[in-house]
Protein backbone atom coordinates (compact mmCIF):
# COMPACT_ATOMS: atom_id res chain seq x y z
CA UNK A 1 0.00 0.00 0.00
CA UNK A 2 2.82 2.40 0.80
CA UNK A 3 4.34 1.79 -2.63
CA UNK A 4 1.00 2.68 -4.25
CA UNK A 5 0.74 5.96 -2.31
CA UNK A 6 4.36 6.81 -3.14
CA UNK A 7 3.63 6.18 -6.83
CA UNK A 8 0.58 8.47 -6.76
CA UNK A 9 2.58 11.28 -5.15
CA UNK A 10 5.47 10.70 -7.53
CA UNK A 11 3.20 10.70 -10.58
CA UNK A 12 1.72 14.10 -9.76
CA UNK A 13 5.18 15.48 -8.98
CA UNK A 14 6.44 14.52 -12.44
CA UNK A 15 4.23 17.19 -14.05
CA UNK A 16 5.84 19.82 -11.83
CA UNK A 17 9.29 18.44 -12.66
CA UNK A 18 8.49 18.77 -16.38
CA UNK A 19 7.48 22.39 -15.79
CA UNK A 20 10.78 23.03 -14.05
CA UNK A 21 12.80 21.17 -16.68
CA UNK A 22 11.30 23.07 -19.62
CA UNK A 23 11.03 26.38 -17.78
CA UNK A 24 7.27 26.77 -18.16
CA UNK A 25 4.14 24.77 -18.85
CA UNK A 26 3.76 26.05 -22.39
CA UNK A 27 7.33 25.05 -23.30
CA UNK A 28 6.67 21.35 -22.64
CA UNK A 29 6.37 19.50 -25.98
CA UNK A 30 2.75 18.54 -26.63
CA UNK A 31 3.56 14.83 -27.03
CA UNK A 32 5.34 14.78 -23.67
CA UNK A 33 2.47 16.61 -22.01
CA UNK A 34 -0.19 14.34 -23.52
CA UNK A 35 1.73 11.17 -22.66
CA UNK A 36 2.36 12.23 -19.07
CA UNK A 37 -1.24 13.24 -18.37
CA UNK A 38 -2.64 10.10 -20.05
CA UNK A 39 -0.29 7.98 -17.98
CA UNK A 40 -1.37 9.78 -14.84
CA UNK A 41 -5.08 9.29 -15.68
CA UNK A 42 -4.49 5.59 -16.42
CA UNK A 43 -3.08 5.23 -12.92
CA UNK A 44 -6.27 6.82 -11.53
CA UNK A 45 -4.13 9.63 -10.19
CA UNK A 46 -5.38 12.94 -11.51
CA UNK A 47 -4.01 14.97 -8.64
CA UNK A 48 -2.89 18.25 -10.20
CA UNK A 49 -3.50 17.18 -13.82
CA UNK A 50 -6.64 19.30 -14.23
CA UNK A 51 -4.92 22.45 -12.99
CA UNK A 52 -1.80 21.68 -15.02
CA UNK A 53 -3.79 21.35 -18.26
CA UNK A 54 -5.81 24.48 -17.46
CA UNK A 55 -2.59 26.44 -17.02
CA UNK A 56 -1.27 25.12 -20.34
CA UNK A 57 -4.47 25.88 -22.25
CA UNK A 58 -4.80 29.40 -20.84
CA UNK A 59 -1.34 30.33 -22.16
CA UNK A 60 -2.41 29.98 -25.80
CA UNK A 61 -4.46 32.33 -27.99
CA UNK A 62 -6.36 31.24 -31.12
CA UNK A 63 -5.11 33.06 -34.26
CA UNK A 64 -6.52 31.30 -37.31
CA UNK A 65 -7.63 27.88 -38.56
CA UNK A 66 -4.08 26.56 -38.35
CA UNK A 67 -2.36 27.96 -35.28
CA UNK A 68 -2.53 29.15 -31.73
CA UNK A 69 0.16 31.45 -30.36
CA UNK A 70 1.40 32.12 -26.88
CA UNK A 71 -0.67 34.91 -25.38
CA UNK A 72 2.46 36.80 -24.34
CA UNK A 73 4.00 36.85 -27.83
CA UNK A 74 3.85 40.11 -29.76
CA UNK A 75 1.06 40.09 -32.34
CA UNK A 76 3.13 41.84 -35.01
CA UNK A 77 5.29 38.77 -35.66
CA UNK A 78 4.52 36.58 -38.66
CA UNK A 79 3.22 33.34 -37.14
CA UNK A 80 1.73 31.74 -40.23
CA UNK A 81 5.00 30.54 -41.73
CA UNK A 82 4.82 26.80 -41.16
CA UNK A 83 3.57 26.94 -37.57
CA UNK A 84 6.82 25.29 -36.44
CA UNK A 85 8.06 27.92 -34.00
CA UNK A 86 8.05 27.16 -30.28
CA UNK A 87 5.75 30.17 -29.94
CA UNK A 88 3.17 28.51 -32.21
CA UNK A 89 1.00 25.47 -31.58
CA UNK A 90 -0.83 23.80 -34.46
CA UNK A 91 -4.56 23.82 -33.91
CA UNK A 92 -4.82 20.01 -34.15
CA UNK A 93 -2.37 19.66 -31.24
CA UNK A 94 -4.26 22.24 -29.21
CA UNK A 95 -7.51 20.36 -29.86
CA UNK A 96 -5.88 17.09 -28.67
CA UNK A 97 -5.12 18.73 -25.35
CA UNK A 98 -8.61 20.25 -25.11
CA UNK A 99 -10.15 16.83 -25.80
CA UNK A 100 -7.98 15.20 -23.16
CA UNK A 101 -8.86 17.89 -20.65
CA UNK A 102 -12.58 18.01 -21.36
CA UNK A 103 -13.57 14.47 -22.19
CA UNK A 104 -11.15 12.29 -20.28
CA UNK A 105 -10.31 14.41 -17.28
CA UNK A 106 -13.54 16.30 -16.63
CA UNK A 107 -16.05 13.90 -18.17
CA UNK A 108 -14.63 10.51 -17.29
CA UNK A 109 -12.53 10.98 -14.20
CA UNK A 110 -14.51 13.75 -12.50
CA UNK A 111 -17.87 12.36 -13.71
CA UNK A 112 -18.91 15.89 -14.64
CA UNK A 113 -20.00 15.44 -18.25
CA UNK A 114 -21.91 18.75 -18.37
CA UNK A 115 -18.79 20.66 -17.34
CA UNK A 116 -16.75 18.70 -19.90
CA UNK A 117 -19.15 19.57 -22.73
CA UNK A 118 -19.23 23.24 -21.72
CA UNK A 119 -15.41 23.41 -21.98
CA UNK A 120 -15.40 22.21 -25.60
JSON list of N, CA and C in Angstrom, two decimals, residues 98-120:
[
{"chain": "A", "resi": 98, "resn": "UNK", "atom": "N", "xyz": [-7.26, 19.89, -25.54]},
{"chain": "A", "resi": 98, "resn": "UNK", "atom": "CA", "xyz": [-8.61, 20.25, -25.11]},
{"chain": "A", "resi": 98, "resn": "UNK", "atom": "C", "xyz": [-9.47, 19.00, -24.94]},
{"chain": "A", "resi": 99, "resn": "UNK", "atom": "N", "xyz": [-9.38, 18.08, -25.89]},
{"chain": "A", "resi": 99, "resn": "UNK", "atom": "CA", "xyz": [-10.15, 16.83, -25.80]},
{"chain": "A", "resi": 99, "resn": "UNK", "atom": "C", "xyz": [-9.75, 16.03, -24.57]},
{"chain": "A", "resi": 100, "resn": "UNK", "atom": "N", "xyz": [-8.46, 15.92, -24.34]},
{"chain": "A", "resi": 100, "resn": "UNK", "atom": "CA", "xyz": [-7.98, 15.20, -23.16]},
{"chain": "A", "resi": 100, "resn": "UNK", "atom": "C", "xyz": [-8.52, 15.85, -21.89]},
{"chain": "A", "resi": 101, "resn": "UNK", "atom": "N", "xyz": [-8.39, 17.15, -21.82]},
{"chain": "A", "resi": 101, "resn": "UNK", "atom": "CA", "xyz": [-8.86, 17.89, -20.65]},
{"chain": "A", "resi": 101, "resn": "UNK", "atom": "C", "xyz": [-10.37, 17.72, -20.45]},
{"chain": "A", "resi": 102, "resn": "UNK", "atom": "N", "xyz": [-11.12, 17.99, -21.49]},
{"chain": "A", "resi": 102, "resn": "UNK", "atom": "CA", "xyz": [-12.58, 18.01, -21.36]},
{"chain": "A", "resi": 102, "resn": "UNK", "atom": "C", "xyz": [-13.19, 16.63, -21.23]},
{"chain": "A", "resi": 103, "resn": "UNK", "atom": "N", "xyz": [-12.89, 15.76, -22.16]},
{"chain": "A", "resi": 103, "resn": "UNK", "atom": "CA", "xyz": [-13.57, 14.47, -22.19]},
{"chain": "A", "resi": 103, "resn": "UNK", "atom": "C", "xyz": [-13.02, 13.51, -21.16]},
{"chain": "A", "resi": 104, "resn": "UNK", "atom": "N", "xyz": [-11.72, 13.29, -21.17]},
{"chain": "A", "resi": 104, "resn": "UNK", "atom": "CA", "xyz": [-11.15, 12.29, -20.28]},
{"chain": "A", "resi": 104, "resn": "UNK", "atom": "C", "xyz": [-11.09, 12.77, -18.83]},
{"chain": "A", "resi": 105, "resn": "UNK", "atom": "N", "xyz": [-10.55, 13.96, -18.64]},
{"chain": "A", "resi": 105, "resn": "UNK", "atom": "CA", "xyz": [-10.31, 14.41, -17.28]},
{"chain": "A", "resi": 105, "resn": "UNK", "atom": "C", "xyz": [-11.58, 14.89, -16.60]},
{"chain": "A", "resi": 106, "resn": "UNK", "atom": "N", "xyz": [-12.32, 15.79, -17.25]},
{"chain": "A", "resi": 106, "resn": "UNK", "atom": "CA", "xyz": [-13.54, 16.30, -16.63]},
{"chain": "A", "resi": 106, "resn": "UNK", "atom": "C", "xyz": [-14.70, 15.32, -16.73]},
{"chain": "A", "resi": 107, "resn": "UNK", "atom": "N", "xyz": [-14.90, 14.77, -17.94]},
{"chain": "A", "resi": 107, "resn": "UNK", "atom": "CA", "xyz": [-16.05, 13.90, -18.17]},
{"chain": "A", "resi": 107, "resn": "UNK", "atom": "C", "xyz": [-15.93, 12.53, -17.55]},
{"chain": "A", "resi": 108, "resn": "UNK", "atom": "N", "xyz": [-14.80, 11.88, -17.74]},
{"chain": "A", "resi": 108, "resn": "UNK", "atom": "CA", "xyz": [-14.63, 10.51, -17.29]},
{"chain": "A", "resi": 108, "resn": "UNK", "atom": "C", "xyz": [-14.19, 10.43, -15.84]},
{"chain": "A", "resi": 109, "resn": "UNK", "atom": "N", "xyz": [-13.11, 11.09, -15.53]},
{"chain": "A", "resi": 109, "resn": "UNK", "atom": "CA", "xyz": [-12.53, 10.98, -14.20]},
{"chain": "A", "resi": 109, "resn": "UNK", "atom": "C", "xyz": [-13.37, 11.72, -13.16]},
{"chain": "A", "resi": 110, "resn": "UNK", "atom": "N", "xyz": [-13.76, 12.95, -13.46]},
{"chain": "A", "resi": 110, "resn": "UNK", "atom": "CA", "xyz": [-14.51, 13.75, -12.50]},
{"chain": "A", "resi": 110, "resn": "UNK", "atom": "C", "xyz": [-16.00, 13.45, -12.54]},
{"chain": "A", "resi": 111, "resn": "UNK", "atom": "N", "xyz": [-16.45, 12.69, -13.53]},
{"chain": "A", "resi": 111, "resn": "UNK", "atom": "CA", "xyz": [-17.87, 12.36, -13.71]},
{"chain": "A", "resi": 111, "resn": "UNK", "atom": "C", "xyz": [-18.73, 13.61, -13.84]},
{"chain": "A", "resi": 112, "resn": "UNK", "atom": "N", "xyz": [-18.17, 14.65, -14.44]},
{"chain": "A", "resi": 112, "resn": "UNK", "atom": "CA", "xyz": [-18.91, 15.89, -14.64]},
{"chain": "A", "resi": 112, "resn": "UNK", "atom": "C", "xyz": [-19.02, 16.15, -16.13]},
{"chain": "A", "resi": 113, "resn": "UNK", "atom": "N", "xyz": [-19.87, 15.37, -16.80]},
{"chain": "A", "resi": 113, "resn": "UNK", "atom": "CA", "xyz": [-20.00, 15.44, -18.25]},
{"chain": "A", "resi": 113, "resn": "UNK", "atom": "C", "xyz": [-20.50, 16.80, -18.71]},
{"chain": "A", "resi": 114, "resn": "UNK", "atom": "N", "xyz": [-21.41, 17.43, -17.98]},
{"chain": "A", "resi": 114, "resn": "UNK", "atom": "CA", "xyz": [-21.91, 18.75, -18.37]},
{"chain": "A", "resi": 114, "resn": "UNK", "atom": "C", "xyz": [-20.79, 19.78, -18.39]},
{"chain": "A", "resi": 115, "resn": "UNK", "atom": "N", "xyz": [-19.93, 19.75, -17.38]},
{"chain": "A", "resi": 115, "resn": "UNK", "atom": "CA", "xyz": [-18.79, 20.66, -17.34]},
{"chain": "A", "resi": 115, "resn": "UNK", "atom": "C", "xyz": [-17.85, 20.36, -18.50]},
{"chain": "A", "resi": 116, "resn": "UNK", "atom": "N", "xyz": [-17.62, 19.09, -18.79]},
{"chain": "A", "resi": 116, "resn": "UNK", "atom": "CA", "xyz": [-16.75, 18.70, -19.90]},
{"chain": "A", "resi": 116, "resn": "UNK", "atom": "C", "xyz": [-17.27, 19.24, -21.22]},
{"chain": "A", "resi": 117, "resn": "UNK", "atom": "N", "xyz": [-18.55, 19.10, -21.48]},
{"chain": "A", "resi": 117, "resn": "UNK", "atom": "CA", "xyz": [-19.15, 19.57, -22.73]},
{"chain": "A", "resi": 117, "resn": "UNK", "atom": "C", "xyz": [-19.08, 21.09, -22.81]},
{"chain": "A", "resi": 118, "resn": "UNK", "atom": "N", "xyz": [-19.28, 21.78, -21.70]},
{"chain": "A", "resi": 118, "resn": "UNK", "atom": "CA", "xyz": [-19.23, 23.24, -21.72]},
{"chain": "A", "resi": 118, "resn": "UNK", "atom": "C", "xyz": [-17.83, 23.77, -22.02]},
{"chain": "A", "resi": 119, "resn": "UNK", "atom": "N", "xyz": [-16.79, 23.00, -21.73]},
{"chain": "A", "resi": 119, "resn": "UNK", "atom": "CA", "xyz": [-15.41, 23.41, -21.98]},
{"chain": "A", "resi": 119, "resn": "UNK", "atom": "C", "xyz": [-15.02, 23.28, -23.44]},
{"chain": "A", "resi": 120, "resn": "UNK", "atom": "N", "xyz": [-15.73, 22.42, -24.19]},
{"chain": "A", "resi": 120, "resn": "UNK", "atom": "CA", "xyz": [-15.40, 22.21, -25.60]},
{"chain": "A", "resi": 120, "resn": "UNK", "atom": "C", "xyz": [-16.04, 23.24, -26.40]}
]
